[in-house]
CSV table of C-alpha atoms in Angstrom, one decimal:
chain,number,residue,atom,x,y,z
A,1,MET,CA,12.5,0.5,-14.8
A,2,SER,CA,11.5,4.1,-15.7
A,3,PRO,CA,13.1,6.9,-13.7
A,4,VAL,CA,11.0,8.7,-11.1
A,5,PRO,CA,9.5,11.8,-12.7
A,6,PRO,CA,9.9,15.3,-11.3
A,7,PRO,CA,7.0,16.8,-9.4
A,8,LEU,CA,4.2,18.1,-11.7
A,9,PRO,CA,4.4,21.8,-12.3
A,10,ALA,CA,2.1,24.0,-10.2
A,11,ILE,CA,0.1,25.1,-13.2
A,12,ILE,CA,-1.1,21.4,-13.5
A,13,LEU,CA,-1.4,20.7,-9.8
A,14,ASP,CA,-3.1,23.9,-8.8
A,15,PRO,CA,-6.6,23.5,-10.3
A,16,ILE,CA,-6.8,19.9,-9.2
A,17,VAL,CA,-5.7,20.5,-5.7
A,18,ARG,CA,-7.8,23.6,-5.3
A,19,LEU,CA,-10.9,21.7,-6.3
A,20,ALA,CA,-10.2,19.0,-3.8
A,21,LEU,CA,-9.7,21.5,-1.0
A,22,ALA,CA,-12.8,23.4,-2.0
A,23,GLU,CA,-14.8,20.2,-2.0
A,24,ASP,CA,-13.7,19.5,1.6
A,25,LEU,CA,-13.9,23.1,3.0
A,26,GLY,CA,-17.3,23.8,1.4
A,27,ARG,CA,-18.9,27.2,2.3
A,28,ALA,CA,-17.7,27.7,5.9
A,29,GLY,CA,-14.3,26.1,6.2
A,30,ASP,CA,-13.1,23.6,8.8
A,31,LEU,CA,-15.7,24.0,11.5
A,32,THR,CA,-14.3,21.4,13.9
A,33,THR,CA,-10.8,22.8,13.9
A,34,ASP,CA,-12.0,26.4,14.1
A,35,ALA,CA,-14.2,25.5,17.1
A,36,THR,CA,-11.6,23.5,19.0
A,37,ILE,CA,-8.1,24.6,18.2
A,38,SER,CA,-6.7,28.0,19.1
A,39,PRO,CA,-4.7,29.9,16.4
A,40,ASP,CA,-1.5,29.7,18.4
A,41,THR,CA,-1.5,25.9,19.0
A,42,LYS,CA,1.6,24.2,17.5
A,43,MET,CA,1.8,20.6,16.4
A,44,SER,CA,4.3,18.0,15.2
A,45,VAL,CA,3.1,15.1,13.1
A,46,VAL,CA,4.5,12.4,10.8
A,47,ILE,CA,2.9,10.9,7.7
A,48,ALA,CA,3.3,7.2,8.4
A,49,ALA,CA,3.0,4.1,6.2
A,50,ARG,CA,0.4,1.5,7.4
A,51,GLN,CA,1.0,-0.9,4.5
A,52,PRO,CA,4.0,-1.9,2.3
A,53,GLY,CA,4.0,-0.2,-1.1
A,54,VAL,CA,5.4,2.6,-3.2
A,55,ILE,CA,5.0,6.3,-2.5
A,56,ALA,CA,3.5,8.7,-4.9
A,57,GLY,CA,1.5,12.0,-4.8
A,58,LEU,CA,3.7,14.0,-2.5
A,59,ASP,CA,3.8,16.9,-5.0
A,60,ALA,CA,0.0,17.1,-4.8
A,61,ALA,CA,0.0,16.8,-1.0
A,62,THR,CA,2.6,19.5,-0.6
A,63,HIS,CA,0.7,21.8,-2.9
A,64,ALA,CA,-2.5,21.2,-0.8
A,65,LEU,CA,-0.6,22.1,2.4
A,66,HIS,CA,0.8,25.3,0.9
A,67,LEU,CA,-2.6,26.4,-0.3
A,68,ILE,CA,-3.8,26.2,3.2
A,69,ASP,CA,-0.8,27.8,4.8
A,70,THR,CA,2.2,29.1,2.7
A,71,ALA,CA,4.4,29.1,5.8
A,72,MET,CA,4.0,25.3,6.3
A,73,GLN,CA,6.6,22.9,5.1
A,74,LEU,CA,6.4,19.2,4.5
A,75,THR,CA,9.8,17.6,5.1
A,76,ILE,CA,9.9,14.5,2.9
A,77,GLU,CA,11.8,11.5,4.2
A,78,LYS,CA,10.6,8.9,1.6
A,79,PRO,CA,10.3,10.6,-1.8
A,80,ASP,CA,7.9,9.6,-4.5
A,81,GLY,CA,9.0,6.2,-6.0
A,82,SER,CA,10.3,5.0,-2.6
A,83,ALA,CA,9.4,1.5,-1.4
A,84,ILE,CA,7.9,1.6,2.1
A,85,VAL,CA,7.0,-0.8,4.8
A,86,PRO,CA,4.5,-0.3,7.7
A,87,GLY,CA,5.8,2.2,10.2
A,88,ASP,CA,8.0,4.1,7.8
A,89,VAL,CA,7.9,7.9,8.1
A,90,VAL,CA,7.1,9.3,4.7
A,91,GLY,CA,7.2,13.0,5.8
A,92,ARG,CA,7.2,15.3,8.8
A,93,LEU,CA,5.1,18.4,9.6
A,94,ASP,CA,5.8,21.0,12.3
A,95,GLY,CA,3.8,24.1,12.7
A,96,THR,CA,0.3,25.5,13.2
A,97,ALA,CA,-2.1,22.8,14.3
A,98,ARG,CA,-5.0,24.5,12.5
A,99,SER,CA,-3.2,24.3,9.2
A,100,ILE,CA,-2.2,20.7,9.6
A,101,LEU,CA,-5.6,19.5,10.6
A,102,THR,CA,-7.4,21.4,7.8
A,103,ALA,CA,-5.0,20.1,5.1
A,104,GLU,CA,-4.7,16.5,6.6
A,105,ARG,CA,-7.5,14.7,4.7
A,106,THR,CA,-6.8,16.2,1.3
A,107,MET,CA,-3.1,15.5,1.6
A,108,LEU,CA,-3.7,11.9,2.7
A,109,ASN,CA,-6.3,11.3,-0.1
A,110,PHE,CA,-3.8,12.3,-2.7
A,111,ILE,CA,-1.0,10.2,-1.2
A,112,GLY,CA,-3.2,7.2,-0.6
A,113,ARG,CA,-4.7,7.1,-4.0
A,114,LEU,CA,-1.6,7.8,-6.0
A,115,SER,CA,0.6,5.5,-3.9
A,116,GLY,CA,-2.0,2.8,-4.6
A,117,VAL,CA,-1.5,3.3,-8.3
A,118,ALA,CA,2.3,3.3,-7.9
A,119,THR,CA,2.2,0.2,-5.8
A,120,LEU,CA,0.1,-1.8,-8.2
A,121,THR,CA,2.3,-0.7,-11.1
A,122,ARG,CA,5.4,-1.8,-9.3
A,123,LYS,CA,3.9,-5.3,-8.9
A,124,PHE,CA,3.3,-5.6,-12.6
A,125,VAL,CA,6.7,-4.2,-13.4
A,126,GLU,CA,8.5,-6.7,-11.1
A,127,THR,CA,6.4,-9.6,-12.5
A,128,VAL,CA,7.7,-9.0,-16.1
A,129,ALA,CA,11.3,-7.9,-15.0
A,130,HIS,CA,12.8,-11.0,-16.6
A,131,THR,CA,11.6,-9.9,-20.0
A,132,ASP,CA,12.1,-6.8,-22.1
A,133,ALA,CA,8.4,-5.9,-22.0
A,134,ARG,CA,7.4,-2.6,-20.5
A,135,ILE,CA,4.2,-1.9,-18.6
A,136,VAL,CA,2.1,1.1,-19.7
A,137,CYS,CA,-1.1,2.7,-18.4
A,138,THR,CA,-4.1,3.8,-20.4
A,139,ARG,CA,-6.7,6.6,-20.6
A,140,LYS,CA,-8.9,4.7,-18.1
A,141,THR,CA,-8.2,7.3,-15.4
A,142,THR,CA,-10.2,9.2,-12.8
A,143,PRO,CA,-11.7,12.2,-14.6
A,144,GLY,CA,-9.6,15.3,-13.8
A,145,HIS,CA,-6.8,13.3,-12.3
A,146,ARG,CA,-5.1,11.9,-15.3
A,147,ALA,CA,-1.8,13.8,-15.0
A,148,LEU,CA,-1.5,12.7,-11.3
A,149,GLU,CA,-2.3,9.1,-12.0
A,150,LYS,CA,0.0,8.8,-15.0
A,151,ARG,CA,2.8,10.3,-13.0
A,152,ALA,CA,2.0,7.7,-10.2
A,153,VAL,CA,2.4,4.9,-12.8
A,154,ARG,CA,5.8,6.3,-13.6
A,155,CYS,CA,6.7,6.4,-9.9
A,156,GLY,CA,5.9,2.7,-9.8
A,157,GLY,CA,8.3,2.0,-12.7
A,158,GLY,CA,5.8,1.9,-15.6
A,159,THR,CA,5.3,4.4,-18.4
A,160,ALA,CA,2.4,6.1,-20.1
A,161,HIS,CA,0.4,5.3,-23.2
A,162,ARG,CA,-1.4,8.3,-24.6
A,163,TYR,CA,-2.2,11.2,-22.2
A,164,GLY,CA,-5.2,12.1,-24.3
A,165,LEU,CA,-6.8,12.0,-27.7
A,166,ASP,CA,-4.3,14.6,-29.0
A,167,ASP,CA,-1.1,12.6,-28.3
A,168,ALA,CA,-1.2,10.2,-31.2
A,169,ILE,CA,-3.4,8.5,-33.7
A,170,LEU,CA,-4.7,5.2,-32.3
A,171,ILE,CA,-7.1,3.5,-34.7
A,172,LYS,CA,-9.4,1.1,-32.7
A,173,ASP,CA,-12.0,-1.4,-33.8
A,174,ASN,CA,-14.8,1.1,-33.9
A,175,HIS,CA,-12.8,3.5,-36.1
A,176,ILE,CA,-12.1,0.6,-38.5
A,177,ALA,CA,-15.8,-0.3,-38.5
A,178,ALA,CA,-16.8,3.3,-39.2
A,179,CYS,CA,-14.3,3.5,-42.0
A,180,GLY,CA,-15.2,0.2,-43.5
A,181,SER,CA,-11.8,-1.4,-43.5
A,182,ILE,CA,-8.3,-1.4,-42.1
A,183,ALA,CA,-7.0,-0.2,-45.5
A,184,GLU,CA,-9.3,2.8,-45.6
A,185,ALA,CA,-8.6,3.8,-41.9
A,186,MET,CA,-4.8,3.5,-42.4
A,187,THR,CA,-4.9,5.4,-45.7
A,188,ARG,CA,-6.9,8.3,-44.1
A,189,ALA,CA,-4.7,8.4,-41.1
A,190,LYS,CA,-1.4,8.5,-43.0
A,191,ALA,CA,-2.8,11.3,-45.2
A,192,TYR,CA,-3.8,13.3,-42.1
A,193,ALA,CA,-0.8,12.7,-39.8
A,194,GLY,CA,2.3,14.9,-39.8
A,195,HIS,CA,5.7,13.5,-39.9
A,196,LEU,CA,6.1,13.5,-36.1
A,197,ARG,CA,2.6,12.0,-35.4
A,198,MET,CA,2.6,8.3,-34.4
A,199,ILE,CA,0.0,6.0,-35.8
A,200,GLU,CA,-1.0,2.8,-34.0
A,201,ILE,CA,-3.7,0.4,-35.1
A,202,GLU,CA,-5.6,-2.2,-33.1
A,203,VAL,CA,-6.0,-5.7,-34.4
A,204,ASP,CA,-7.5,-8.8,-32.9
A,205,THR,CA,-6.7,-11.4,-35.6
A,206,LEU,CA,-3.6,-12.4,-37.5
A,207,ASP,CA,-5.4,-11.6,-40.8
A,208,GLN,CA,-6.0,-8.1,-39.6
A,209,LEU,CA,-2.4,-7.8,-38.5
A,210,GLU,CA,-1.2,-8.9,-41.9
A,211,GLU,CA,-3.3,-6.3,-43.6
A,212,ALA,CA,-2.3,-3.6,-41.2
A,213,LEU,CA,1.4,-4.3,-41.6
A,214,LYS,CA,1.2,-3.5,-45.3
A,215,PHE,CA,0.7,0.1,-44.3
A,216,SER,CA,3.7,0.3,-42.0
A,217,PRO,CA,2.1,1.8,-38.9
A,218,HIS,CA,4.4,2.8,-36.1
A,219,ALA,CA,2.8,0.3,-33.7
A,220,VAL,CA,0.1,-2.4,-33.6
A,221,LEU,CA,-2.1,-3.0,-30.6
A,222,LEU,CA,-2.6,-6.8,-30.3
A,223,ASP,CA,-6.0,-6.9,-28.6
A,224,ASN,CA,-7.3,-9.8,-26.5
A,225,MET,CA,-5.0,-12.4,-28.1
A,226,ASP,CA,-4.1,-15.5,-26.3
A,227,THR,CA,-0.4,-16.2,-25.8
A,228,ASP,CA,-0.1,-18.6,-28.7
A,229,MET,CA,-1.5,-16.0,-31.1
A,230,LEU,CA,0.7,-13.3,-29.5
A,231,ARG,CA,3.8,-15.3,-30.3
A,232,ARG,CA,2.7,-15.8,-33.9
A,233,ALA,CA,1.9,-12.1,-34.1
A,234,VAL,CA,5.3,-11.1,-32.8
A,235,ALA,CA,6.9,-13.5,-35.3
A,236,MET,CA,4.9,-11.9,-38.1
A,237,ILE,CA,5.9,-8.4,-37.0
A,238,ASP,CA,9.6,-9.4,-36.8
A,239,GLY,CA,10.7,-6.2,-35.3
A,240,ARG,CA,9.3,-4.0,-38.1
A,241,VAL,CA,6.9,-2.1,-35.8
A,242,VAL,CA,6.3,-1.8,-32.1
A,243,ALA,CA,4.1,-4.6,-30.7
A,244,GLU,CA,1.8,-3.8,-27.8
A,245,ALA,CA,-0.4,-6.4,-26.1
A,246,SER,CA,-3.7,-5.3,-24.5
A,247,GLY,CA,-6.9,-6.7,-23.0
A,248,GLY,CA,-7.6,-8.7,-19.9
A,249,VAL,CA,-4.2,-8.3,-18.5
A,250,ASN,CA,-3.8,-9.1,-14.8
A,251,LEU,CA,-1.0,-10.1,-12.4
A,252,SER,CA,-1.6,-13.8,-13.1
A,253,THR,CA,-1.3,-13.5,-16.9
A,254,VAL,CA,1.1,-10.7,-17.5
A,255,ALA,CA,4.3,-12.7,-17.2
A,256,ALA,CA,3.2,-15.2,-19.9
A,257,ILE,CA,2.1,-12.2,-22.1
A,258,ALA,CA,5.5,-10.6,-21.7
A,259,GLU,CA,7.3,-13.8,-22.5
A,260,THR,CA,5.7,-13.8,-26.0
A,261,GLY,CA,8.1,-11.0,-27.0
A,262,VAL,CA,5.8,-8.0,-27.1
A,263,ASP,CA,7.4,-4.6,-26.5
A,264,PHE,CA,4.7,-3.1,-24.4
A,265,ILE,CA,1.7,-4.3,-22.3
A,266,SER,CA,-1.0,-1.8,-21.6
A,267,VAL,CA,-2.9,-2.4,-18.3
A,268,GLY,CA,-6.0,-0.4,-17.6
A,269,ALA,CA,-6.2,-1.8,-14.1
A,270,LEU,CA,-3.2,0.3,-13.0
A,271,THR,CA,-5.4,3.3,-12.8
A,272,HIS,CA,-9.0,2.1,-12.8
A,273,SER,CA,-8.6,-0.7,-10.2
A,274,ALA,CA,-5.7,0.2,-7.9
A,275,PRO,CA,-6.6,0.1,-4.2
A,276,ASN,CA,-5.6,3.0,-2.0
A,277,LEU,CA,-2.4,2.6,0.0
A,278,ASP,CA,-3.1,3.1,3.7
A,279,VAL,CA,-1.1,6.1,5.1
A,280,GLY,CA,-2.0,8.1,8.2
A,281,LEU,CA,-1.1,11.2,10.2
A,282,ASP,CA,0.4,10.5,13.6
A,283,VAL,CA,1.1,13.1,16.3
A,284,VAL,CA,4.7,12.9,17.7
């Protein structure tokens, strides 16, 4: 399982978290809190788990709290990557009630969403743990939140495919169609790429795989192949390049896919279909 990554740096977190807070505070701020809570009121609360899962997003939540009140501190008891059960205390807050109540929803939104991604990832990772296959996420992320969601995948034990179009060359079926052939696409890609730039090519038949292997890509994306075809593809590859399976992967199929011998399994659902994990703020 991949190690839990460090918190994202502030330069990445700041624009994302500021936008979330601005969306909530609008033009006039927190009217309810301003109207009902005196500035000197103090409060002690815990962030508590309502469901079992894996925690992620505490870096974003902490940043949101500090943008509301630099004097506030979130004391973390279950760091990102921790397994939790209902009733577990994830973190504690003591301080100004106005600050806590204003930051509450944005903090919980980040934790709930990103913990959901980490939790679903952990389920996939555990399902293939008897194999050498690794679970990777894709670019099917919430616009603007890719860095957060890909970190959450890593908190769940998975790893990342490309972060963006500038990470690597991935020749997909539409690129091949536009070029006219695998040979032409690979020839152009190898002429363009620098010596540190990875080239992966998507294939969906064994004939395409055979043609692609002639050009020695770094990796092949075996798209929407059934398990029998995947086994044959892995045998053809014979360890020469990285083998990645993709397409229609879910928790009921991923173990069989992993057992074919592929190196990686990319799962778009980790980020586009993960349900929120229920966490709440309780006064103590």
